[in-house]
Tab-separated table of C-alpha atoms in Angstrom:
chain	number	residue	atom	x	y	z
A	1	UNK	CA	-22.228	0.520	-4.987
A	2	UNK	CA	-22.325	0.442	-1.193
A	3	UNK	CA	-22.685	3.884	0.365
A	4	UNK	CA	-22.531	5.178	3.898
A	5	UNK	CA	-23.553	8.739	4.744
A	6	UNK	CA	-23.120	10.237	8.175
A	7	UNK	CA	-24.740	13.387	9.493
A	8	UNK	CA	-24.093	15.908	10.736
A	9	UNK	CA	-20.457	16.339	9.665
A	10	UNK	CA	-19.743	18.189	12.890
A	11	UNK	CA	-21.659	18.640	16.131
A	12	UNK	CA	-20.935	20.901	19.070
A	13	UNK	CA	-22.701	20.094	22.330
A	14	UNK	CA	-22.627	21.575	25.766
A	15	UNK	CA	-21.635	19.124	28.468
A	16	UNK	CA	-24.781	17.246	29.489
A	17	UNK	CA	-26.673	18.075	26.266
A	18	UNK	CA	-27.876	14.794	24.753
A	19	UNK	CA	-28.045	14.270	20.993
A	20	UNK	CA	-27.920	11.686	18.195
A	21	UNK	CA	-25.626	10.986	15.271
A	22	UNK	CA	-27.021	9.458	12.104
A	23	UNK	CA	-25.612	6.875	9.713
A	24	UNK	CA	-27.657	6.033	6.644
A	25	UNK	CA	-26.561	3.268	4.338
A	26	UNK	CA	-27.282	1.740	0.960
A	27	UNK	CA	-26.041	-1.809	0.513
A	28	UNK	CA	-27.173	-4.847	-1.415
A	29	UNK	CA	-27.418	-6.737	1.857
A	30	UNK	CA	-26.141	-5.974	5.343
A	31	UNK	CA	-24.099	-8.456	7.328
A	32	UNK	CA	-23.290	-5.990	10.055
A	33	UNK	CA	-22.946	-2.321	10.961
A	34	UNK	CA	-20.138	-1.030	13.150
A	35	UNK	CA	-19.521	2.113	15.144
A	36	UNK	CA	-15.985	3.251	15.857
A	37	UNK	CA	-14.524	6.194	17.733
A	38	UNK	CA	-11.453	7.893	16.292
A	39	UNK	CA	-9.306	10.390	18.174
A	40	UNK	CA	-7.032	12.737	16.174
A	41	UNK	CA	-4.011	10.913	14.736
A	42	UNK	CA	-5.177	7.546	16.106
A	43	UNK	CA	-6.749	4.390	14.760
A	44	UNK	CA	-10.497	3.669	14.910
A	45	UNK	CA	-11.522	2.215	18.275
A	46	UNK	CA	-14.268	-0.401	18.100
A	47	UNK	CA	-17.498	0.503	19.913
A	48	UNK	CA	-20.445	-1.605	18.697
A	49	UNK	CA	-21.623	-4.166	16.181
A	50	UNK	CA	-25.280	-4.316	15.110
A	51	UNK	CA	-26.567	-7.152	12.964
A	52	UNK	CA	-30.311	-6.797	12.528
A	53	UNK	CA	-33.004	-4.135	12.474
A	54	UNK	CA	-34.342	-3.400	15.939
A	55	UNK	CA	-31.096	-4.322	17.666
A	56	UNK	CA	-29.673	-1.952	20.299
A	57	UNK	CA	-26.318	-1.887	22.083
A	58	UNK	CA	-25.237	0.305	25.000
A	59	UNK	CA	-21.927	1.301	26.488
A	60	UNK	CA	-21.723	3.967	29.192
A	61	UNK	CA	-23.243	7.148	27.688
A	62	UNK	CA	-23.569	5.682	24.184
A	63	UNK	CA	-26.429	3.694	22.677
A	64	UNK	CA	-26.490	2.442	19.096
A	65	UNK	CA	-29.655	1.435	17.267
A	66	UNK	CA	-30.298	-0.035	13.824
A	67	UNK	CA	-33.137	0.100	11.312
A	68	UNK	CA	-33.251	-1.278	7.777
A	69	UNK	CA	-31.866	1.958	6.324
A	70	UNK	CA	-29.972	3.735	9.099
A	71	UNK	CA	-28.319	3.588	12.454
A	72	UNK	CA	-28.243	6.118	15.254
A	73	UNK	CA	-25.636	6.689	17.903
A	74	UNK	CA	-27.332	8.338	20.864
A	75	UNK	CA	-25.132	10.210	23.319
A	76	UNK	CA	-26.694	10.852	26.719
A	77	UNK	CA	-25.310	13.606	28.959
A	78	UNK	CA	-21.979	13.791	27.109
A	79	UNK	CA	-18.727	14.788	28.759
A	80	UNK	CA	-15.727	16.578	27.204
A	81	UNK	CA	-13.886	13.245	26.991
A	82	UNK	CA	-16.529	12.049	24.519
A	83	UNK	CA	-15.132	14.538	22.000
A	84	UNK	CA	-13.910	12.543	18.983
A	85	UNK	CA	-14.895	11.602	15.452
A	86	UNK	CA	-17.463	8.803	15.358
A	87	UNK	CA	-17.261	6.527	12.352
A	88	UNK	CA	-19.934	4.243	10.967
A	89	UNK	CA	-18.958	1.278	8.782
A	90	UNK	CA	-20.987	-1.385	7.006
A	91	UNK	CA	-20.071	-4.963	6.295
A	92	UNK	CA	-22.128	-5.838	3.221
A	93	UNK	CA	-22.906	-9.088	1.469
A	94	UNK	CA	-20.389	-8.865	-1.376
A	95	UNK	CA	-19.671	-12.484	-2.093
A	96	UNK	CA	-17.598	-15.219	-0.527
A	97	UNK	CA	-14.203	-14.097	0.716
A	98	UNK	CA	-15.202	-10.438	0.962
A	99	UNK	CA	-14.500	-8.973	4.374
A	100	UNK	CA	-14.021	-5.294	3.668
A	101	UNK	CA	-15.743	-2.591	5.655
A	102	UNK	CA	-17.099	0.510	3.923
A	103	UNK	CA	-16.784	3.603	6.102
A	104	UNK	CA	-18.636	6.890	6.257
A	105	UNK	CA	-16.811	10.196	6.580
A	106	UNK	CA	-17.640	10.438	10.254
A	107	UNK	CA	-19.204	12.955	12.603
A	108	UNK	CA	-16.793	15.135	14.543
A	109	UNK	CA	-18.248	15.642	18.018
A	110	UNK	CA	-17.055	18.436	20.284
A	111	UNK	CA	-18.374	18.569	23.845
A	112	UNK	CA	-17.855	21.942	25.500
A	113	UNK	CA	-17.483	22.075	29.303
B	1	UNK	CA	-6.278	-6.127	26.779
B	2	UNK	CA	-4.795	-7.423	23.507
B	3	UNK	CA	-4.247	-4.832	20.811
B	4	UNK	CA	-2.923	-4.431	17.299
B	5	UNK	CA	0.462	-2.727	17.160
B	6	UNK	CA	2.101	-0.980	14.220
B	7	UNK	CA	5.600	0.264	13.466
B	8	UNK	CA	6.858	2.791	12.705
B	9	UNK	CA	4.406	5.427	13.904
B	10	UNK	CA	5.709	7.853	11.278
B	11	UNK	CA	7.649	7.104	8.104
B	12	UNK	CA	9.091	9.770	5.825
B	13	UNK	CA	10.388	8.669	2.435
B	14	UNK	CA	11.394	10.048	-0.917
B	15	UNK	CA	9.199	9.487	-3.957
B	16	UNK	CA	10.187	6.265	-5.727
B	17	UNK	CA	11.561	4.597	-2.617
B	18	UNK	CA	10.253	1.333	-1.174
B	19	UNK	CA	8.639	1.277	2.255
B	20	UNK	CA	7.540	-1.560	4.504
B	21	UNK	CA	4.919	-0.964	7.151
B	22	UNK	CA	4.757	-3.498	9.930
B	23	UNK	CA	1.892	-4.772	12.051
B	24	UNK	CA	1.492	-7.287	14.842
B	25	UNK	CA	-2.150	-8.426	14.876
B	26	UNK	CA	-3.949	-9.730	17.949
B	27	UNK	CA	-2.528	-13.194	18.565
B	28	UNK	CA	-5.589	-15.436	18.132
B	29	UNK	CA	-6.966	-13.530	15.130
B	30	UNK	CA	-7.087	-15.178	11.729
B	31	UNK	CA	-8.125	-12.332	9.409
B	32	UNK	CA	-5.852	-9.390	8.646
B	33	UNK	CA	-6.462	-6.147	6.814
B	34	UNK	CA	-4.857	-2.935	5.648
B	35	UNK	CA	-6.798	0.296	5.297
B	36	UNK	CA	-5.629	3.810	4.600
B	37	UNK	CA	-6.956	7.268	5.403
B	38	UNK	CA	-5.833	10.291	3.445
B	39	UNK	CA	-5.981	13.422	5.603
B	40	UNK	CA	-9.573	14.609	5.947
B	41	UNK	CA	-11.030	11.699	3.984
B	42	UNK	CA	-12.737	8.371	4.651
B	43	UNK	CA	-11.019	5.246	5.846
B	44	UNK	CA	-10.550	3.132	2.697
B	45	UNK	CA	-10.079	-0.619	2.381
B	46	UNK	CA	-6.906	-1.843	0.712
B	47	UNK	CA	-6.617	-5.588	1.222
B	48	UNK	CA	-7.700	-8.518	3.355
B	49	UNK	CA	-5.610	-11.614	4.083
B	50	UNK	CA	-6.732	-14.995	5.342
B	51	UNK	CA	-5.200	-18.443	5.404
B	52	UNK	CA	-1.886	-17.091	4.075
B	53	UNK	CA	-3.314	-15.502	0.977
B	54	UNK	CA	-5.045	-12.354	-0.193
B	55	UNK	CA	-8.810	-12.834	-0.004
B	56	UNK	CA	-9.798	-9.476	-1.466
B	57	UNK	CA	-8.158	-6.274	-2.656
B	58	UNK	CA	-9.456	-2.882	-3.716
B	59	UNK	CA	-8.661	-0.895	-6.851
B	60	UNK	CA	-6.161	1.115	-4.809
B	61	UNK	CA	-4.110	-2.026	-4.154
B	62	UNK	CA	-2.265	-2.152	-7.474
B	63	UNK	CA	0.976	-3.882	-8.448
B	64	UNK	CA	2.990	-1.434	-6.337
B	65	UNK	CA	1.488	-2.907	-3.175
B	66	UNK	CA	2.105	-6.298	-1.601
B	67	UNK	CA	1.392	-7.955	1.732
B	68	UNK	CA	3.140	-10.717	3.571
B	69	UNK	CA	2.889	-12.661	6.784
B	70	UNK	CA	6.552	-13.596	7.145
B	71	UNK	CA	6.127	-15.418	10.451
B	72	UNK	CA	3.425	-16.279	12.974
B	73	UNK	CA	3.118	-12.796	14.391
B	74	UNK	CA	3.905	-10.095	11.814
B	75	UNK	CA	1.872	-8.779	8.889
B	76	UNK	CA	3.515	-6.337	6.503
B	77	UNK	CA	2.483	-3.946	3.750
B	78	UNK	CA	5.106	-3.090	1.144
B	79	UNK	CA	4.869	-0.213	-1.299
B	80	UNK	CA	7.497	-0.766	-3.985
B	81	UNK	CA	7.844	2.688	-5.481
B	82	UNK	CA	6.098	5.352	-3.447
B	83	UNK	CA	4.215	8.236	-5.033
B	84	UNK	CA	3.214	11.562	-3.520
B	85	UNK	CA	-0.413	10.408	-3.433
B	86	UNK	CA	0.523	7.458	-1.205
B	87	UNK	CA	0.903	9.904	1.695
B	88	UNK	CA	-1.722	8.841	4.236
B	89	UNK	CA	-2.327	7.089	7.538
B	90	UNK	CA	-2.120	3.330	7.055
B	91	UNK	CA	-4.068	1.186	9.497
B	92	UNK	CA	-3.663	-2.503	10.093
B	93	UNK	CA	-6.641	-4.384	11.493
B	94	UNK	CA	-7.317	-7.935	12.571
B	95	UNK	CA	-10.340	-10.012	13.503
B	96	UNK	CA	-11.122	-13.429	14.939
B	97	UNK	CA	-13.900	-13.875	12.382
B	98	UNK	CA	-14.655	-11.670	9.363
B	99	UNK	CA	-16.302	-8.908	11.375
B	100	UNK	CA	-15.523	-6.749	14.427
B	101	UNK	CA	-12.206	-5.638	13.041
B	102	UNK	CA	-9.807	-4.142	15.584
B	103	UNK	CA	-7.525	-1.432	14.310
B	104	UNK	CA	-3.979	-0.494	15.198
B	105	UNK	CA	-2.802	3.054	15.939
B	106	UNK	CA	-1.624	3.591	12.364
B	107	UNK	CA	1.550	4.553	10.528
B	108	UNK	CA	1.679	8.044	9.082
B	109	UNK	CA	3.439	7.808	5.711
B	110	UNK	CA	4.798	11.024	4.253
B	111	UNK	CA	6.172	10.870	0.702
B	112	UNK	CA	8.349	13.839	-0.311
């Protein structure tokens, strides 16, 4: 069974205090790993796709990296507007016609001014 | 920027009633999905739809659920006889290829 575990569950940072969020996964084969941002009461907002170990993607203060067992979302000098829940999802090899994403529970990030 | 839209934003219904949740996917996308998120829990896959048919469904998607693409722009999820445990946020998503799924804002379904 495909599993996605995110840690920590919650993270409080001071504005400007850099940190990393972790997503570890167990899948039979990985077609892709996705990071989403979710604000309260809203839908997941797409951030990044990573396809192979060693790949990195950047967007403003966020950088996502991927290894064979986990992904990290690095947040550099965060601002209060970065406060949200960050979701990791995997797109595994599950046979032809299978397109479902398996999500982790998310990390709730709070950035304090 | 194109986006997925969903209506209504909030639906309140009585147990046993039928509900239809509506979605307008991004116009050039070919793959469509429904997910749900019970309060405080993970986002869970319900069903995917491609080429006018269901390509995959989860165990949650039982005979009470159905999906339809009634025209070239809408994608609907019907729950025939709602139960209390169907209360959740329901998200529609679409993608150009089977990855990088873009999600709508969700419909909050409350079953009383």
